[in-house]
Amino acid sequence: MPGIHHSPQLGCQTPLVGQDSGTRGVRRSAPGSRATPLELFYDLVFVFAFLHVTTATAGNPTAQGLVQCLVLLALLWWCWSAFAVLGNLIRTDQGIVPAVGFVTIAAAFVLALSLPKAFVDRPGGLFGPLVFATCYFLVRVSESVIFLWIGRRNRDVRRRWQLLALPAVVATALIVVAGLLPQRLFDGTAESVARLLCWLAALGVEYGAGLALRGTGWTVLSAGHWAERHGQIVLIALGEAIIALGFSPSETAGLPLTWPVLIAAVLGIAVAAAMWWAYFDTLALGMEQTLHRTRDPDARAILARNAYSYLHLPIIAGVILFALGLKGLIHEGADPTTPSWGVPLPSFDLLALYGGVALYLLALIVLGRRMLGAPRWPTIGGILLLIALVPVAGSLPELIALAMLALATAVAVAAQTVVDSRRRAGVRQMALEEQLAAEEEQTRWRGHHL
């Protein structure tokens, strides 16, 4: 492919950022690279963004509010994914890239700040939908600027990156149209539906372009970096679930610490821990090893796109929905007027709680099949169990419903671990050997140079 040179030792393609290690402030990444502090700094914005998404959706517990939540989450995810691609191509903490990164981070933070006003403007301030659209455009353009800079020396590569920048412009235009829809054309529910359709169209443009546009000259230079970055964002989402469990209205500080509060905290952590184990214990390691073994650059790029850029979105969405169902649970448990085991959960919270965990496990099933070639029958059984428990849990106190969720999730994850014991041992042993070899090499280098 023009603009790409091959590395026969690594079986991957390397974009022509420059023949030397750095050209005009941009340094090329390498197959062994890992996440940089700037990328972790960027992730901090998404801690706030995820919190804002759940808070805004909790204030609108309807089907439309849930759809809006998922649309916002999908657009946020696309902003994050583009930066992950950037970090895999170049060293984001070198040269001029941090300066561009700070602009991206600032725009992403204001984007997160405007989330509650993204669909409906509130009087007395700036026009919320337009602020959101502007910040989304700035984030995507600042990322595209670096991509274009990378391919500036080759006309074909530059044109391909320009094609990838075009969907961001179209999506932003659709978001602006959604915000500026004149009320004389629509009223009431029709206005909300029209805006939502524009948002869904913007989402379709971004994700559809990712599937349709090929030959951009991109591949995964570092499988370790790519897997690590997606593992880090999964951790951030799980952290949001813990924040949702412990972050309640301010008056909670004045309420007593009771046994229901402690029980709810332990049960919530138990579910989050089971979700962590289901992803990180074996599956995340096995997926990274599969990506390493995929030598063909085009096949590696497609695998990285499908398994990570696309299939990790339902993982994040599942955790955020779980966090949404947890919101306010501890506050209710601390209220002395609440019965000992709480009141039955509202239907919206119950479906978010159980549905979020089920969506998370379903995404892991697809990933396990796609990346490891293994069906995850115990996890499938766990999802069916969760679906069967929803009608029962709806009539029970909230702590009992949470306990049932924790038990069902733990049983499904434990059963999957037992079934995968042989594969698990091989995957984890290989990961340990790689870690020990890397540590030995680092120790040798430091002893010689430092």
CSV table of C-alpha atoms in Angstrom, one decimal:
chain,number,residue,atom,x,y,z
A,1,MET,CA,0.0,0.0,0.0
A,2,PRO,CA,1.4,3.5,-0.8
A,3,GLY,CA,2.6,5.3,2.2
A,4,ILE,CA,3.2,2.2,4.2
A,5,HIS,CA,6.4,0.2,4.7
A,6,HIS,CA,6.5,-3.3,6.0
A,7,SER,CA,8.4,-4.6,9.0
A,8,PRO,CA,9.1,-8.3,8.2
A,9,GLN,CA,10.2,-9.1,11.7
A,10,LEU,CA,6.9,-8.0,13.2
A,11,GLY,CA,4.5,-8.8,10.4
A,12,CYS,CA,2.8,-5.4,10.6
A,13,GLN,CA,2.7,-2.1,8.7
A,14,THR,CA,4.2,1.1,10.0
A,15,PRO,CA,2.9,4.4,8.7
A,16,LEU,CA,5.5,6.8,7.3
A,17,VAL,CA,5.5,9.4,10.1
A,18,GLY,CA,9.2,9.9,9.2
A,19,GLN,CA,12.2,7.8,8.4
A,20,ASP,CA,13.8,9.0,11.6
A,21,SER,CA,12.4,8.5,15.1
A,22,GLY,CA,10.7,11.9,15.0
A,23,THR,CA,9.9,14.4,12.3
A,24,ARG,CA,8.8,17.9,13.1
A,25,GLY,CA,7.4,17.1,16.5
A,26,VAL,CA,5.8,13.8,15.8
A,27,ARG,CA,7.4,10.5,16.9
A,28,ARG,CA,6.3,7.2,15.6
A,29,SER,CA,5.1,4.5,17.9
A,30,ALA,CA,6.6,1.0,18.1
A,31,PRO,CA,5.3,-2.6,18.4
A,32,GLY,CA,6.2,-2.8,22.1
A,33,SER,CA,4.8,0.6,23.1
A,34,ARG,CA,2.3,1.0,26.0
A,35,ALA,CA,-0.1,3.7,27.2
A,36,THR,CA,1.4,7.1,27.9
A,37,PRO,CA,0.5,9.5,30.8
A,38,LEU,CA,-1.3,11.9,28.3
A,39,GLU,CA,-3.6,9.0,27.3
A,40,LEU,CA,-4.4,8.4,31.0
A,41,PHE,CA,-5.0,12.1,31.5
A,42,TYR,CA,-7.5,12.0,28.6
A,43,ASP,CA,-9.2,9.1,30.3
A,44,LEU,CA,-9.8,11.2,33.4
A,45,VAL,CA,-12.3,13.3,31.3
A,46,PHE,CA,-14.3,10.1,30.7
A,47,VAL,CA,-14.6,9.5,34.4
A,48,PHE,CA,-16.5,12.7,34.6
A,49,ALA,CA,-18.3,12.1,31.3
A,50,PHE,CA,-19.7,8.7,32.4
A,51,LEU,CA,-20.8,10.2,35.7
A,52,HIS,CA,-22.6,12.9,33.8
A,53,VAL,CA,-24.3,10.4,31.5
A,54,THR,CA,-25.7,8.3,34.4
A,55,THR,CA,-26.7,11.4,36.3
A,56,ALA,CA,-28.6,12.9,33.4
A,57,THR,CA,-30.3,9.6,32.6
A,58,ALA,CA,-31.3,9.1,36.2
A,59,GLY,CA,-33.2,12.4,36.0
A,60,ASN,CA,-35.1,11.2,33.0
A,61,PRO,CA,-36.0,7.5,33.7
A,62,THR,CA,-37.9,6.8,30.5
A,63,ALA,CA,-37.4,4.8,27.4
A,64,GLN,CA,-36.5,8.0,25.5
A,65,GLY,CA,-34.1,9.0,28.2
A,66,LEU,CA,-32.4,5.5,28.0
A,67,VAL,CA,-32.0,5.8,24.2
A,68,GLN,CA,-30.5,9.3,24.6
A,69,CYS,CA,-28.1,7.9,27.2
A,70,LEU,CA,-27.0,5.2,24.8
A,71,VAL,CA,-26.6,7.6,21.9
A,72,LEU,CA,-24.5,10.0,24.0
A,73,LEU,CA,-22.4,7.1,25.2
A,74,ALA,CA,-21.8,5.9,21.7
A,75,LEU,CA,-20.6,9.3,20.6
A,76,LEU,CA,-18.3,9.6,23.6
A,77,TRP,CA,-17.0,6.2,22.8
A,78,TRP,CA,-16.1,7.2,19.3
A,79,CYS,CA,-14.2,10.2,20.6
A,80,TRP,CA,-12.3,8.0,22.9
A,81,SER,CA,-11.6,5.3,20.2
A,82,ALA,CA,-10.1,7.9,17.8
A,83,PHE,CA,-7.6,9.0,20.5
A,84,ALA,CA,-6.8,5.3,21.1
A,85,VAL,CA,-6.0,4.9,17.4
A,86,LEU,CA,-3.8,8.0,17.6
A,87,GLY,CA,-1.9,6.7,20.6
A,88,ASN,CA,-1.2,3.4,18.8
A,89,LEU,CA,0.2,5.3,15.8
A,90,ILE,CA,2.4,7.9,17.5
A,91,ARG,CA,3.9,8.7,20.9
A,92,THR,CA,1.3,11.1,22.4
A,93,ASP,CA,3.7,12.4,25.0
A,94,GLN,CA,6.4,13.5,22.6
A,95,GLY,CA,6.9,16.6,20.4
A,96,ILE,CA,3.9,18.8,19.6
A,97,VAL,CA,1.3,16.1,20.3
A,98,PRO,CA,0.7,17.0,24.0
A,99,ALA,CA,-0.2,20.5,22.9
A,100,VAL,CA,-2.8,19.2,20.5
A,101,GLY,CA,-3.8,16.7,23.2
A,102,PHE,CA,-4.5,19.4,25.7
A,103,VAL,CA,-6.9,21.1,23.2
A,104,THR,CA,-8.6,17.7,22.7
A,105,ILE,CA,-8.9,17.2,26.5
A,106,ALA,CA,-10.3,20.6,27.1
A,107,ALA,CA,-12.9,20.2,24.3
A,108,ALA,CA,-13.8,16.7,25.6
A,109,PHE,CA,-14.3,18.1,29.1
A,110,VAL,CA,-16.6,20.8,27.9
A,111,LEU,CA,-18.4,18.2,25.8
A,112,ALA,CA,-19.0,16.1,29.0
A,113,LEU,CA,-20.1,19.3,30.8
A,114,SER,CA,-22.7,19.9,28.2
A,115,LEU,CA,-24.1,16.4,28.2
A,116,PRO,CA,-27.3,17.1,30.2
A,117,LYS,CA,-28.2,19.9,27.8
A,118,ALA,CA,-27.2,18.1,24.6
A,119,PHE,CA,-30.8,17.2,23.6
A,120,VAL,CA,-32.9,20.0,25.3
A,121,ASP,CA,-31.6,23.5,25.9
A,122,ARG,CA,-32.2,25.1,29.3
A,123,PRO,CA,-32.9,28.9,29.5
A,124,GLY,CA,-30.5,31.3,31.1
A,125,GLY,CA,-27.2,30.2,29.5
A,126,LEU,CA,-25.5,29.1,26.3
A,127,PHE,CA,-27.5,27.0,23.8
A,128,GLY,CA,-26.7,23.5,25.1
A,129,PRO,CA,-27.1,21.4,21.9
A,130,LEU,CA,-24.9,23.9,19.9
A,131,VAL,CA,-22.2,23.8,22.6
A,132,PHE,CA,-22.2,20.0,22.5
A,133,ALA,CA,-22.0,19.9,18.7
A,134,THR,CA,-19.2,22.5,18.7
A,135,CYS,CA,-17.1,20.6,21.3
A,136,TYR,CA,-17.7,17.3,19.5
A,137,PHE,CA,-16.5,18.9,16.3
A,138,LEU,CA,-13.4,20.3,18.1
A,139,VAL,CA,-12.5,16.9,19.6
A,140,ARG,CA,-12.9,15.1,16.3
A,141,VAL,CA,-11.1,17.7,14.3
A,142,SER,CA,-8.1,18.0,16.7
A,143,GLU,CA,-7.7,14.2,16.4
A,144,SER,CA,-8.0,14.4,12.6
A,145,VAL,CA,-5.3,17.1,12.4
A,146,ILE,CA,-2.7,14.7,13.8
A,147,PHE,CA,-3.9,11.9,11.4
A,148,LEU,CA,-3.5,14.3,8.5
A,149,TRP,CA,-0.1,15.4,9.8
A,150,ILE,CA,1.0,11.8,9.9
A,151,GLY,CA,0.1,11.2,6.3
A,152,ARG,CA,1.1,14.7,4.9
A,153,ARG,CA,4.1,13.2,3.0
A,154,ASN,CA,2.0,10.9,0.9
A,155,ARG,CA,-0.9,12.1,-1.1
A,156,ASP,CA,-2.8,8.8,-1.1
A,157,VAL,CA,-2.5,8.3,2.6
A,158,ARG,CA,-3.5,12.0,3.2
A,159,ARG,CA,-6.6,11.7,1.1
A,160,ARG,CA,-7.6,8.5,2.9
A,161,TRP,CA,-7.3,10.3,6.3
A,162,GLN,CA,-9.3,13.2,4.8
A,163,LEU,CA,-12.1,10.7,4.0
A,164,LEU,CA,-12.1,9.6,7.6
A,165,ALA,CA,-12.4,13.3,8.7
A,166,LEU,CA,-15.4,13.8,6.5
A,167,PRO,CA,-17.8,11.7,8.7
A,168,ALA,CA,-17.0,13.8,11.7
A,169,VAL,CA,-18.0,17.0,9.8
A,170,VAL,CA,-21.3,15.3,8.6
A,171,ALA,CA,-22.1,14.0,12.1
A,172,THR,CA,-21.5,17.4,13.7
A,173,ALA,CA,-23.8,19.0,11.1
A,174,LEU,CA,-26.5,16.6,12.0
A,175,ILE,CA,-26.1,17.3,15.7
A,176,VAL,CA,-26.3,21.0,15.0
A,177,VAL,CA,-29.4,20.5,12.9
A,178,ALA,CA,-30.9,18.6,15.8
A,179,GLY,CA,-30.2,21.4,18.2
A,180,LEU,CA,-31.5,24.2,15.9
A,181,LEU,CA,-34.7,22.5,14.7
A,182,PRO,CA,-37.3,25.3,14.6
A,183,GLN,CA,-40.1,24.6,17.0
A,184,ARG,CA,-42.7,25.9,14.4
A,185,LEU,CA,-42.0,22.7,12.5
A,186,PHE,CA,-42.5,20.3,15.4
A,187,ASP,CA,-44.0,20.5,18.8
A,188,GLY,CA,-44.0,18.4,21.9
A,189,THR,CA,-43.1,14.7,21.3
A,190,ALA,CA,-42.6,15.3,17.6
A,191,GLU,CA,-39.7,17.7,18.3
A,192,SER,CA,-38.0,15.3,20.6
A,193,VAL,CA,-38.4,12.4,18.2
A,194,ALA,CA,-37.0,14.5,15.3
A,195,ARG,CA,-34.0,15.6,17.3
A,196,LEU,CA,-33.4,12.0,18.3
A,197,LEU,CA,-33.5,10.8,14.7
A,198,CYS,CA,-30.9,13.4,13.8
A,199,TRP,CA,-28.7,12.1,16.6
A,200,LEU,CA,-29.1,8.5,15.4
A,201,ALA,CA,-28.3,9.6,11.9
A,202,ALA,CA,-25.1,11.2,13.2
A,203,LEU,CA,-24.2,8.0,15.0
A,204,GLY,CA,-24.9,6.0,11.9
A,205,VAL,CA,-22.6,8.2,9.9
A,206,GLU,CA,-19.7,7.8,12.3
A,207,TYR,CA,-20.0,4.1,12.9
A,208,GLY,CA,-21.0,3.3,9.3
A,209,ALA,CA,-18.0,5.1,8.0
A,210,GLY,CA,-15.7,3.1,10.2
A,211,LEU,CA,-17.1,-0.1,8.6
A,212,ALA,CA,-17.3,1.2,5.0
A,213,LEU,CA,-13.9,3.0,4.7
A,214,ARG,CA,-11.0,0.7,4.1
A,215,GLY,CA,-7.4,1.1,3.1
A,216,THR,CA,-6.7,4.1,5.4
A,217,GLY,CA,-3.1,2.9,5.9
A,218,TRP,CA,-3.8,2.1,9.6
A,219,THR,CA,-3.0,-1.1,11.5
A,220,VAL,CA,-2.3,-2.0,15.1
A,221,LEU,CA,1.4,-1.3,15.7
A,222,SER,CA,1.3,-2.4,19.3
A,223,ALA,CA,-1.2,-5.1,20.2
A,224,GLY,CA,-0.2,-4.6,23.9
A,225,HIS,CA,-1.0,-0.9,23.7
A,226,TRP,CA,-4.3,-1.5,22.0
A,227,ALA,CA,-5.4,-4.2,24.5
A,228,GLU,CA,-4.1,-2.1,27.5
A,229,ARG,CA,-6.0,1.0,26.4
A,230,HIS,CA,-9.3,-0.8,26.1
A,231,GLY,CA,-8.7,-2.6,29.4
A,232,GLN,CA,-8.2,0.8,31.1
A,233,ILE,CA,-11.4,2.2,29.8
A,234,VAL,CA,-13.3,-0.9,31.0
A,235,LEU,CA,-11.7,-0.2,34.5
A,236,ILE,CA,-12.9,3.4,34.3
A,237,ALA,CA,-16.4,2.2,33.5
A,238,LEU,CA,-16.3,-0.2,36.5
A,239,GLY,CA,-15.1,2.7,38.6
A,240,GLU,CA,-18.2,4.6,37.6
A,241,ALA,CA,-20.3,1.8,39.0
A,242,ILE,CA,-18.5,2.1,42.3
A,243,ILE,CA,-18.9,5.9,42.2
A,244,ALA,CA,-22.6,5.5,41.5
A,245,LEU,CA,-22.9,3.1,44.5
A,246,GLY,CA,-21.2,5.5,46.9
A,247,PHE,CA,-22.0,8.9,45.4
A,248,SER,CA,-25.5,9.9,46.6
A,249,PRO,CA,-27.3,13.2,47.2
A,250,SER,CA,-25.4,15.5,49.6
A,251,GLU,CA,-27.8,14.9,52.4
A,252,THR,CA,-26.6,11.3,52.7
A,253,ALA,CA,-23.7,12.6,54.8
A,254,GLY,CA,-26.1,13.6,57.5
A,255,LEU,CA,-27.8,10.2,57.6
A,256,PRO,CA,-26.7,7.3,59.9
A,257,LEU,CA,-24.5,4.4,58.8
A,258,THR,CA,-26.8,1.4,58.9
A,259,TRP,CA,-26.5,-2.3,58.2
A,260,PRO,CA,-28.5,-1.9,54.9
A,261,VAL,CA,-26.0,0.6,53.8
A,262,LEU,CA,-23.1,-1.7,54.4
A,263,ILE,CA,-24.9,-4.7,52.9
A,264,ALA,CA,-25.7,-2.6,49.7
A,265,ALA,CA,-22.1,-1.5,49.4
A,266,VAL,CA,-20.7,-5.1,49.7
A,267,LEU,CA,-23.3,-6.5,47.3
A,268,GLY,CA,-22.6,-3.7,44.7
A,269,ILE,CA,-18.8,-4.3,45.0
A,270,ALA,CA,-19.4,-8.1,44.6
A,271,VAL,CA,-21.2,-7.6,41.3
A,272,ALA,CA,-18.5,-5.2,40.1
A,273,ALA,CA,-15.8,-7.6,41.2
A,274,ALA,CA,-17.5,-10.5,39.3
A,275,MET,CA,-17.7,-8.3,36.2
A,276,TRP,CA,-14.0,-7.4,36.6
A,277,TRP,CA,-13.1,-11.1,36.9
A,278,ALA,CA,-15.1,-12.1,33.8
A,279,TYR,CA,-13.1,-9.7,31.6
A,280,PHE,CA,-9.7,-9.4,33.1
A,281,ASP,CA,-8.9,-12.8,34.6
A,282,THR,CA,-8.5,-14.6,31.3
A,283,LEU,CA,-10.5,-13.1,28.4
A,284,ALA,CA,-8.5,-9.8,28.2
A,285,LEU,CA,-5.2,-11.7,28.2
A,286,GLY,CA,-6.4,-14.2,25.6
A,287,MET,CA,-7.6,-11.4,23.3
A,288,GLU,CA,-4.3,-9.6,23.5
A,289,GLN,CA,-2.5,-12.8,22.6
A,290,THR,CA,-4.8,-13.5,19.7
A,291,LEU,CA,-4.1,-9.9,18.4
A,292,HIS,CA,-0.4,-10.5,18.8
A,293,ARG,CA,-0.6,-13.7,16.8
A,294,THR,CA,-2.5,-12.1,13.9
A,295,ARG,CA,0.4,-11.2,11.6
A,296,ASP,CA,-1.4,-10.0,8.5
A,297,PRO,CA,-1.8,-6.3,8.9
A,298,ASP,CA,-5.2,-6.0,7.3
A,299,ALA,CA,-6.6,-8.9,9.3
A,300,ARG,CA,-5.1,-7.4,12.4
A,301,ALA,CA,-6.7,-4.0,11.7
A,302,ILE,CA,-10.1,-5.6,11.1
A,303,LEU,CA,-9.8,-7.7,14.2
A,304,ALA,CA,-8.9,-4.7,16.3
A,305,ARG,CA,-11.8,-2.7,14.9
A,306,ASN,CA,-14.4,-5.4,15.4
A,307,ALA,CA,-13.4,-6.8,18.7
A,308,TYR,CA,-12.3,-3.6,20.4
A,309,SER,CA,-13.6,-0.5,18.7
A,310,TYR,CA,-17.1,-2.0,18.2
A,311,LEU,CA,-17.6,-4.9,20.5
A,312,HIS,CA,-16.2,-3.1,23.6
A,313,LEU,CA,-19.0,-0.5,23.3
A,314,PRO,CA,-21.7,-2.8,24.7
A,315,ILE,CA,-19.2,-3.7,27.5
A,316,ILE,CA,-19.0,-0.1,28.5
A,317,ALA,CA,-22.8,0.4,28.0
A,318,GLY,CA,-23.5,-2.6,30.2
A,319,VAL,CA,-21.4,-1.2,33.0
A,320,ILE,CA,-23.0,2.2,32.7
A,321,LEU,CA,-26.5,0.8,32.8
A,322,PHE,CA,-25.5,-1.2,35.9
A,323,ALA,CA,-24.3,2.0,37.5
A,324,LEU,CA,-27.5,3.7,36.5
A,325,GLY,CA,-29.5,1.1,38.4
A,326,LEU,CA,-27.3,1.5,41.5
A,327,LYS,CA,-27.8,5.3,41.7
A,328,GLY,CA,-29.5,6.4,45.0
A,329,LEU,CA,-29.6,2.8,46.4
A,330,ILE,CA,-27.3,3.6,49.3
A,331,HIS,CA,-29.1,6.9,50.0
A,332,GLU,CA,-32.4,5.1,50.3
A,333,GLY,CA,-30.8,2.5,52.6
A,334,ALA,CA,-29.5,5.2,54.9
A,335,ASP,CA,-32.8,6.9,55.2
A,336,PRO,CA,-34.4,5.8,58.6
A,337,THR,CA,-37.9,5.9,57.0
A,338,THR,CA,-36.9,3.2,54.5
A,339,PRO,CA,-37.8,-0.4,55.5
A,340,SER,CA,-34.9,-2.6,56.6
A,341,TRP,CA,-34.4,-4.3,53.2
A,342,GLY,CA,-35.6,-1.3,51.1
A,343,VAL,CA,-38.5,-0.9,48.9
A,344,PRO,CA,-39.0,-2.6,45.5
A,345,LEU,CA,-36.9,-1.1,42.8
A,346,PRO,CA,-38.7,1.0,40.1
A,347,SER,CA,-39.0,-0.9,36.8
A,348,PHE,CA,-36.5,1.4,35.1
A,349,ASP,CA,-33.8,0.9,37.8
A,350,LEU,CA,-34.5,-2.9,37.9
A,351,LEU,CA,-34.1,-3.3,34.1
A,352,ALA,CA,-31.0,-1.1,34.1
A,353,LEU,CA,-29.5,-3.1,36.9
A,354,TYR,CA,-30.1,-6.6,35.5
A,355,GLY,CA,-30.1,-5.6,31.9
A,356,GLY,CA,-26.7,-3.8,32.3
A,357,VAL,CA,-25.0,-7.0,33.7
A,358,ALA,CA,-26.7,-9.2,31.0
A,359,LEU,CA,-25.5,-6.9,28.2
A,360,TYR,CA,-22.0,-6.9,29.6
A,361,LEU,CA,-22.0,-10.7,29.8
A,362,LEU,CA,-23.4,-11.0,26.3
A,363,ALA,CA,-20.6,-8.9,24.9
A,364,LEU,CA,-18.1,-11.1,26.6
A,365,ILE,CA,-19.8,-14.2,25.0
A,366,VAL,CA,-19.4,-12.7,21.5
A,367,LEU,CA,-15.8,-11.6,22.2
A,368,GLY,CA,-14.9,-15.1,23.6
A,369,ARG,CA,-16.3,-16.7,20.4
A,370,ARG,CA,-14.6,-14.2,18.1
A,371,MET,CA,-11.2,-14.0,19.7
A,372,LEU,CA,-10.7,-17.3,21.4
A,373,GLY,CA,-13.0,-19.5,19.3
A,374,ALA,CA,-14.7,-20.8,22.4
A,375,PRO,CA,-18.4,-20.9,23.3
A,376,ARG,CA,-19.1,-19.6,26.8
A,377,TRP,CA,-22.1,-21.8,27.8
A,378,PRO,CA,-22.0,-21.0,31.6
A,379,THR,CA,-22.2,-17.3,30.8
A,380,ILE,CA,-25.1,-17.9,28.4
A,381,GLY,CA,-26.8,-19.8,31.3
A,382,GLY,CA,-26.1,-16.9,33.6
A,383,ILE,CA,-27.8,-14.4,31.2
A,384,LEU,CA,-30.9,-16.7,30.9
A,385,LEU,CA,-30.9,-16.8,34.7
A,386,LEU,CA,-30.8,-13.1,35.0
A,387,ILE,CA,-33.7,-12.7,32.6
A,388,ALA,CA,-35.8,-15.3,34.5
A,389,LEU,CA,-35.0,-13.5,37.8
A,390,VAL,CA,-36.2,-10.0,36.7
A,391,PRO,CA,-40.0,-10.7,37.2
A,392,VAL,CA,-39.2,-12.1,40.7
A,393,ALA,CA,-36.8,-9.4,41.7
A,394,GLY,CA,-39.4,-6.7,40.7
A,395,SER,CA,-41.6,-7.6,43.6
A,396,LEU,CA,-38.8,-8.0,46.2
A,397,PRO,CA,-37.1,-5.3,48.4
A,398,GLU,CA,-34.1,-3.7,46.6
A,399,LEU,CA,-31.4,-5.3,48.7
A,400,ILE,CA,-32.9,-8.7,48.1
A,401,ALA,CA,-33.0,-7.9,44.3
A,402,LEU,CA,-29.3,-6.8,44.5
A,403,ALA,CA,-28.3,-9.9,46.4
A,404,MET,CA,-30.0,-12.1,43.8
A,405,LEU,CA,-28.1,-10.2,41.1
A,406,ALA,CA,-24.8,-10.6,42.9
A,407,LEU,CA,-25.3,-14.3,43.5
A,408,ALA,CA,-26.4,-15.1,39.9
A,409,THR,CA,-23.5,-13.1,38.4
A,410,ALA,CA,-20.9,-14.7,40.8
A,411,VAL,CA,-22.2,-18.2,40.0
A,412,ALA,CA,-22.1,-17.6,36.2
A,413,VAL,CA,-18.6,-16.2,36.4
A,414,ALA,CA,-17.3,-19.0,38.7
A,415,ALA,CA,-18.8,-21.7,36.5
A,416,GLN,CA,-17.2,-20.1,33.4
A,417,THR,CA,-13.9,-20.1,35.2
A,418,VAL,CA,-14.1,-23.7,36.0
A,419,VAL,CA,-15.1,-24.7,32.5
A,420,ASP,CA,-12.2,-22.7,31.1
A,421,SER,CA,-9.7,-24.0,33.6
A,422,ARG,CA,-7.4,-25.6,31.0
A,423,ARG,CA,-7.5,-22.7,28.6
A,424,ARG,CA,-7.2,-20.3,31.5
A,425,ALA,CA,-4.0,-22.0,32.8
A,426,GLY,CA,-2.4,-21.8,29.4
A,427,VAL,CA,-3.4,-18.1,28.7
A,428,ARG,CA,-2.3,-16.9,32.2
A,429,GLN,CA,1.0,-18.9,32.0
A,430,MET,CA,1.9,-17.3,28.7
A,431,ALA,CA,1.0,-13.9,30.0
A,432,LEU,CA,3.2,-14.5,33.0
A,433,GLU,CA,6.1,-15.6,30.9
A,434,GLU,CA,5.8,-12.5,28.7
A,435,GLN,CA,5.7,-10.3,31.8
A,436,LEU,CA,8.8,-12.0,33.3
A,437,ALA,CA,10.7,-11.7,30.0
A,438,ALA,CA,9.8,-8.0,29.7
A,439,GLU,CA,10.9,-7.3,33.2
A,440,GLU,CA,14.2,-9.2,32.7
A,441,GLU,CA,14.9,-7.2,29.5
A,442,GLN,CA,14.1,-3.9,31.2
A,443,THR,CA,16.3,-4.8,34.2
A,444,ARG,CA,19.2,-5.7,31.8
A,445,TRP,CA,18.8,-2.4,29.9
A,446,ARG,CA,18.6,-0.3,33.0
A,447,GLY,CA,21.6,-2.0,34.5
A,448,HIS,CA,23.6,-1.3,31.3
A,449,HIS,CA,22.4,2.3,30.6
A,450,LEU,CA,21.5,3.7,33.9
